[in-house]
Amino acid sequence: MKKNVVIMLTLCSIIGTTGCGINSNEGAVNTSSESTLFESLSEGVASEEASTGNEQMEAASDSTSENEASSEDSYDAYQKYMDYISPKDKATVKLDAESEKLYQAFIDGTEPAQYDIDGDIAEYICLSEALENGKSYTLNEIKEKLSSEGQYGEGWLYEIQSEGYIDLGLDESYELCMDIGASEFSLTLVVKNIDGKLKICFAGDSWSRNSTVVKYSGYVESYGSGGANYHGGQTGYIDANGKYHFWYRSTEEGILPDDDGKLTYNDQLIGENIGMYLESFSFDRSYEGKEYQYVYIVDSEGREDVEVDLSQPGNAYEMAQKAIESSGNTYVSDTEAKALMDEQRKTIGLSDEIYKYGEELYPY
């Protein structure tokens, strides 16, 4: 299955043992010797079955133990990776005295930080609806404005959920990364000390259907689900100067055939008894620019890739291309999509060092 389609699989290990017992009341003319022989054979069979059953159970037990050990190793390796790429605890970084004092004062609600609307990507807890771009606010003032009358969060109680430190630009000059939460929502803020003044250089929110993640290197991902077959979000990074750079937004939509088995998109037939994943991305942050789109043809349940003979006229990929281009968007192959994204990544200054930070520890 293609790498960028996430499918959750439950792995079940079923171990069955079957015992066969022989019991016959037929042939009443049995002699004593025959009975003794039958009992001897039965005991032998039972003994062999018991031995075989024990061996099978021991083998199954060993296999289960190995699988459990392997799962534990993978879990530990993944946790090690996550710890490495995530914001660090204050005790593990070396903050300069000025930054430490300013960050703590912001946490305590006494030191203001300047709000930069360019770094606000939140969709529900939007600072842009409560704060003025370029003005400075303490954390207490931000909480009050977010929960004030007329705001969507009216009456909510905002509390600090976490405090960590990241290294924008990987230059060992650390920034505060914290979460404040209200009800089922949380807001991630990145605050940077710039010449003795604080700046809120990033804000992104998370809830049950969306997650915003700021990695230790300043790389940012914010993705969520609009349903079982629809996912999307945006990616970017915060540079060493505290400026957020939008990289691309993307969506993935699973499209399954109708009840009659026909798969259509943009009112055009793609094929029969197949499904399709439509991948869309754009480098325009406004959601108004053109989109690049590519597809994966899958089975009618959307589970496995389907081999398509590209030499055949009217094949599913050819039909998908026509449907996409007739909608005004640009059809690309997955290879072309990767090349375009990589080119844009370099254009915005997202280096390999920041983008691939910790990649060597990823266990899967």
PDB file of C-alpha atoms in Angstrom, residues 2-151:
ATOM      1  CA  LYS A   2       1.251   3.468  -0.639  1.00  0.00           C
ATOM      2  CA  LYS A   3       3.218   5.031   2.177  1.00  0.00           C
ATOM      3  CA  ASN A   4       1.144   8.179   2.641  1.00  0.00           C
ATOM      4  CA  VAL A   5      -2.153   6.395   3.213  1.00  0.00           C
ATOM      5  CA  VAL A   6      -2.382   5.518   6.874  1.00  0.00           C
ATOM      6  CA  ILE A   7      -4.262   2.267   7.572  1.00  0.00           C
ATOM      7  CA  MET A   8      -4.634   1.012  11.107  1.00  0.00           C
ATOM      8  CA  LEU A   9      -4.290  -2.784  11.297  1.00  0.00           C
ATOM      9  CA  THR A  10      -5.063  -4.990  14.259  1.00  0.00           C
ATOM     10  CA  LEU A  11      -2.779  -7.994  14.332  1.00  0.00           C
ATOM     11  CA  CYS A  12      -4.356 -11.031  15.938  1.00  0.00           C
ATOM     12  CA  SER A  13      -2.375 -14.148  16.825  1.00  0.00           C
ATOM     13  CA  ILE A  14      -4.674 -17.171  17.193  1.00  0.00           C
ATOM     14  CA  ILE A  15      -3.230 -20.316  18.720  1.00  0.00           C
ATOM     15  CA  GLY A  16      -5.460 -23.370  18.526  1.00  0.00           C
ATOM     16  CA  THR A  17      -4.836 -26.769  20.111  1.00  0.00           C
ATOM     17  CA  THR A  18      -6.990 -29.735  19.181  1.00  0.00           C
ATOM     18  CA  GLY A  19      -7.096 -32.956  21.190  1.00  0.00           C
ATOM     19  CA  CYS A  20      -8.563 -36.183  19.740  1.00  0.00           C
ATOM     20  CA  GLY A  21      -9.981 -38.791  22.083  1.00  0.00           C
ATOM     21  CA  ILE A  22     -11.011 -42.305  20.858  1.00  0.00           C
ATOM     22  CA  ASN A  23     -14.070 -43.862  22.480  1.00  0.00           C
ATOM     23  CA  SER A  24     -15.846 -46.889  20.961  1.00  0.00           C
ATOM     24  CA  ASN A  25     -18.693 -48.974  22.306  1.00  0.00           C
ATOM     25  CA  GLU A  26     -19.014 -50.946  19.064  1.00  0.00           C
ATOM     26  CA  GLY A  27     -17.847 -54.559  18.627  1.00  0.00           C
ATOM     27  CA  ALA A  28     -19.005 -56.060  21.926  1.00  0.00           C
ATOM     28  CA  VAL A  29     -17.140 -59.281  21.093  1.00  0.00           C
ATOM     29  CA  ASN A  30     -13.803 -57.800  22.227  1.00  0.00           C
ATOM     30  CA  THR A  31     -11.448 -60.128  24.023  1.00  0.00           C
ATOM     31  CA  SER A  32      -9.340 -59.193  26.963  1.00  0.00           C
ATOM     32  CA  SER A  33      -6.138 -59.164  24.901  1.00  0.00           C
ATOM     33  CA  GLU A  34      -7.766 -57.042  22.236  1.00  0.00           C
ATOM     34  CA  SER A  35      -8.928 -54.672  24.919  1.00  0.00           C
ATOM     35  CA  THR A  36      -5.427 -54.511  26.386  1.00  0.00           C
ATOM     36  CA  LEU A  37      -3.922 -53.864  22.944  1.00  0.00           C
ATOM     37  CA  PHE A  38      -6.487 -51.144  22.198  1.00  0.00           C
ATOM     38  CA  GLU A  39      -5.809 -49.481  25.540  1.00  0.00           C
ATOM     39  CA  SER A  40      -2.075 -49.648  24.873  1.00  0.00           C
ATOM     40  CA  LEU A  41      -2.452 -48.102  21.435  1.00  0.00           C
ATOM     41  CA  SER A  42      -4.784 -45.428  22.813  1.00  0.00           C
ATOM     42  CA  GLU A  43      -2.341 -44.591  25.553  1.00  0.00           C
ATOM     43  CA  GLY A  44       0.447 -44.361  22.973  1.00  0.00           C
ATOM     44  CA  VAL A  45      -1.586 -42.079  20.714  1.00  0.00           C
ATOM     45  CA  ALA A  46      -2.663 -39.946  23.666  1.00  0.00           C
ATOM     46  CA  SER A  47       0.932 -39.753  24.889  1.00  0.00           C
ATOM     47  CA  GLU A  48       2.200 -38.746  21.442  1.00  0.00           C
ATOM     48  CA  GLU A  49      -0.602 -36.181  21.036  1.00  0.00           C
ATOM     49  CA  ALA A  50       0.127 -34.778  24.460  1.00  0.00           C
ATOM     50  CA  SER A  51       3.823 -34.530  23.602  1.00  0.00           C
ATOM     51  CA  THR A  52       3.071 -32.923  20.236  1.00  0.00           C
ATOM     52  CA  GLY A  53       0.562 -30.583  21.858  1.00  0.00           C
ATOM     53  CA  ASN A  54       3.123 -29.553  24.461  1.00  0.00           C
ATOM     54  CA  GLU A  55       5.726 -28.927  21.772  1.00  0.00           C
ATOM     55  CA  GLN A  56       3.219 -26.858  19.793  1.00  0.00           C
ATOM     56  CA  MET A  57       2.281 -24.880  22.875  1.00  0.00           C
ATOM     57  CA  GLU A  58       5.946 -24.317  23.750  1.00  0.00           C
ATOM     58  CA  ALA A  59       6.695 -23.222  20.177  1.00  0.00           C
ATOM     59  CA  ALA A  60       3.665 -20.936  20.210  1.00  0.00           C
ATOM     60  CA  SER A  61       4.739 -19.556  23.571  1.00  0.00           C
ATOM     61  CA  ASP A  62       8.258 -18.906  22.271  1.00  0.00           C
ATOM     62  CA  SER A  63       6.830 -17.226  19.169  1.00  0.00           C
ATOM     63  CA  THR A  64       4.517 -15.086  21.293  1.00  0.00           C
ATOM     64  CA  SER A  65       7.404 -14.102  23.555  1.00  0.00           C
ATOM     65  CA  GLU A  66       9.527 -13.170  20.542  1.00  0.00           C
ATOM     66  CA  ASN A  67       6.671 -11.098  19.081  1.00  0.00           C
ATOM     67  CA  GLU A  68       6.102  -9.361  22.395  1.00  0.00           C
ATOM     68  CA  ALA A  69       9.829  -8.659  22.742  1.00  0.00           C
ATOM     69  CA  SER A  70       9.933  -7.342  19.180  1.00  0.00           C
ATOM     70  CA  SER A  71       6.911  -5.103  19.855  1.00  0.00           C
ATOM     71  CA  GLU A  72       8.536  -3.801  23.021  1.00  0.00           C
ATOM     72  CA  ASP A  73      11.782  -3.106  21.165  1.00  0.00           C
ATOM     73  CA  SER A  74       9.892  -1.245  18.423  1.00  0.00           C
ATOM     74  CA  TYR A  75       7.931   0.728  21.006  1.00  0.00           C
ATOM     75  CA  ASP A  76      11.096   1.658  22.895  1.00  0.00           C
ATOM     76  CA  ALA A  77      12.825   2.648  19.649  1.00  0.00           C
ATOM     77  CA  TYR A  78       9.860   4.802  18.641  1.00  0.00           C
ATOM     78  CA  GLN A  79       9.749   6.465  22.048  1.00  0.00           C
ATOM     79  CA  LYS A  80      13.457   7.217  21.748  1.00  0.00           C
ATOM     80  CA  TYR A  81      12.815   8.815  18.363  1.00  0.00           C
ATOM     81  CA  MET A  82       9.886  10.871  19.665  1.00  0.00           C
ATOM     82  CA  ASP A  83      11.869  12.071  22.674  1.00  0.00           C
ATOM     83  CA  TYR A  84      14.671  13.155  20.355  1.00  0.00           C
ATOM     84  CA  ILE A  85      12.529  15.207  17.938  1.00  0.00           C
ATOM     85  CA  SER A  86      10.146  16.691  20.530  1.00  0.00           C
ATOM     86  CA  PRO A  87      10.568  19.868  22.622  1.00  0.00           C
ATOM     87  CA  LYS A  88      13.019  19.301  25.463  1.00  0.00           C
ATOM     88  CA  ASP A  89      12.646  19.679  29.189  1.00  0.00           C
ATOM     89  CA  LYS A  90      14.126  22.867  30.607  1.00  0.00           C
ATOM     90  CA  ALA A  91      16.691  20.894  32.617  1.00  0.00           C
ATOM     91  CA  THR A  92      18.182  19.391  29.442  1.00  0.00           C
ATOM     92  CA  VAL A  93      18.948  22.663  27.597  1.00  0.00           C
ATOM     93  CA  LYS A  94      21.294  25.539  28.408  1.00  0.00           C
ATOM     94  CA  LEU A  95      19.243  28.734  28.379  1.00  0.00           C
ATOM     95  CA  ASP A  96      21.076  32.017  28.598  1.00  0.00           C
ATOM     96  CA  ALA A  97      20.183  34.019  31.705  1.00  0.00           C
ATOM     97  CA  GLU A  98      18.190  36.661  29.829  1.00  0.00           C
ATOM     98  CA  SER A  99      16.064  34.170  27.913  1.00  0.00           C
ATOM     99  CA  GLU A 100      15.408  32.060  30.994  1.00  0.00           C
ATOM    100  CA  LYS A 101      14.207  35.124  32.903  1.00  0.00           C
ATOM    101  CA  LEU A 102      12.002  36.357  30.053  1.00  0.00           C
ATOM    102  CA  TYR A 103      10.454  32.962  29.310  1.00  0.00           C
ATOM    103  CA  GLN A 104       9.634  32.356  32.951  1.00  0.00           C
ATOM    104  CA  ALA A 105       8.102  35.812  33.230  1.00  0.00           C
ATOM    105  CA  PHE A 106       5.918  35.090  30.195  1.00  0.00           C
ATOM    106  CA  ILE A 107       4.805  31.799  31.745  1.00  0.00           C
ATOM    107  CA  ASP A 108       4.024  33.652  34.994  1.00  0.00           C
ATOM    108  CA  GLY A 109       1.913  36.124  33.057  1.00  0.00           C
ATOM    109  CA  THR A 110       4.015  39.232  33.705  1.00  0.00           C
ATOM    110  CA  GLU A 111       6.157  39.633  30.555  1.00  0.00           C
ATOM    111  CA  PRO A 112       4.437  40.551  27.252  1.00  0.00           C
ATOM    112  CA  ALA A 113       5.234  39.041  23.861  1.00  0.00           C
ATOM    113  CA  GLN A 114       4.549  40.554  20.444  1.00  0.00           C
ATOM    114  CA  TYR A 115       1.925  38.772  18.353  1.00  0.00           C
ATOM    115  CA  ASP A 116       2.883  37.974  14.736  1.00  0.00           C
ATOM    116  CA  ILE A 117      -0.154  37.071  12.641  1.00  0.00           C
ATOM    117  CA  ASP A 118       2.009  35.450   9.941  1.00  0.00           C
ATOM    118  CA  GLY A 119       2.832  32.653  12.371  1.00  0.00           C
ATOM    119  CA  ASP A 120      -0.797  31.999  13.359  1.00  0.00           C
ATOM    120  CA  ILE A 121      -2.131  28.891  11.618  1.00  0.00           C
ATOM    121  CA  ALA A 122      -4.818  28.034  14.192  1.00  0.00           C
ATOM    122  CA  GLU A 123      -8.302  27.195  12.942  1.00  0.00           C
ATOM    123  CA  TYR A 124     -10.403  27.233  16.117  1.00  0.00           C
ATOM    124  CA  ILE A 125      -8.447  29.044  18.840  1.00  0.00           C
ATOM    125  CA  CYS A 126      -7.443  31.885  16.545  1.00  0.00           C
ATOM    126  CA  LEU A 127      -5.388  34.611  18.174  1.00  0.00           C
ATOM    127  CA  SER A 128      -6.074  36.731  15.106  1.00  0.00           C
ATOM    128  CA  GLU A 129      -9.672  37.104  16.285  1.00  0.00           C
ATOM    129  CA  ALA A 130      -8.625  38.409  19.696  1.00  0.00           C
ATOM    130  CA  LEU A 131      -5.236  40.086  19.282  1.00  0.00           C
ATOM    131  CA  GLU A 132      -3.875  42.856  17.063  1.00  0.00           C
ATOM    132  CA  ASN A 133      -0.925  42.083  14.849  1.00  0.00           C
ATOM    133  CA  GLY A 134       2.295  43.670  16.075  1.00  0.00           C
ATOM    134  CA  LYS A 135       1.022  44.413  19.580  1.00  0.00           C
ATOM    135  CA  SER A 136       2.380  42.766  22.725  1.00  0.00           C
ATOM    136  CA  TYR A 137       0.376  40.813  25.301  1.00  0.00           C
ATOM    137  CA  THR A 138       1.072  38.918  28.493  1.00  0.00           C
ATOM    138  CA  LEU A 139      -0.131  35.330  28.739  1.00  0.00           C
ATOM    139  CA  ASN A 140      -2.811  36.413  31.208  1.00  0.00           C
ATOM    140  CA  GLU A 141      -4.069  39.018  28.748  1.00  0.00           C
ATOM    141  CA  ILE A 142      -4.164  36.405  25.991  1.00  0.00           C
ATOM    142  CA  LYS A 143      -6.195  34.053  28.169  1.00  0.00           C
ATOM    143  CA  GLU A 144      -8.613  36.826  29.093  1.00  0.00           C
ATOM    144  CA  LYS A 145      -9.133  37.915  25.503  1.00  0.00           C
ATOM    145  CA  LEU A 146      -9.666  34.364  24.265  1.00  0.00           C
ATOM    146  CA  SER A 147     -12.355  33.734  26.877  1.00  0.00           C
ATOM    147  CA  SER A 148     -13.956  37.194  26.811  1.00  0.00           C
ATOM    148  CA  GLU A 149     -17.547  37.911  25.912  1.00  0.00           C
ATOM    149  CA  GLY A 150     -18.234  37.581  22.212  1.00  0.00           C
ATOM    150  CA  GLN A 151     -15.400  35.129  21.599  1.00  0.00           C
TER     151      GLN A 151
END
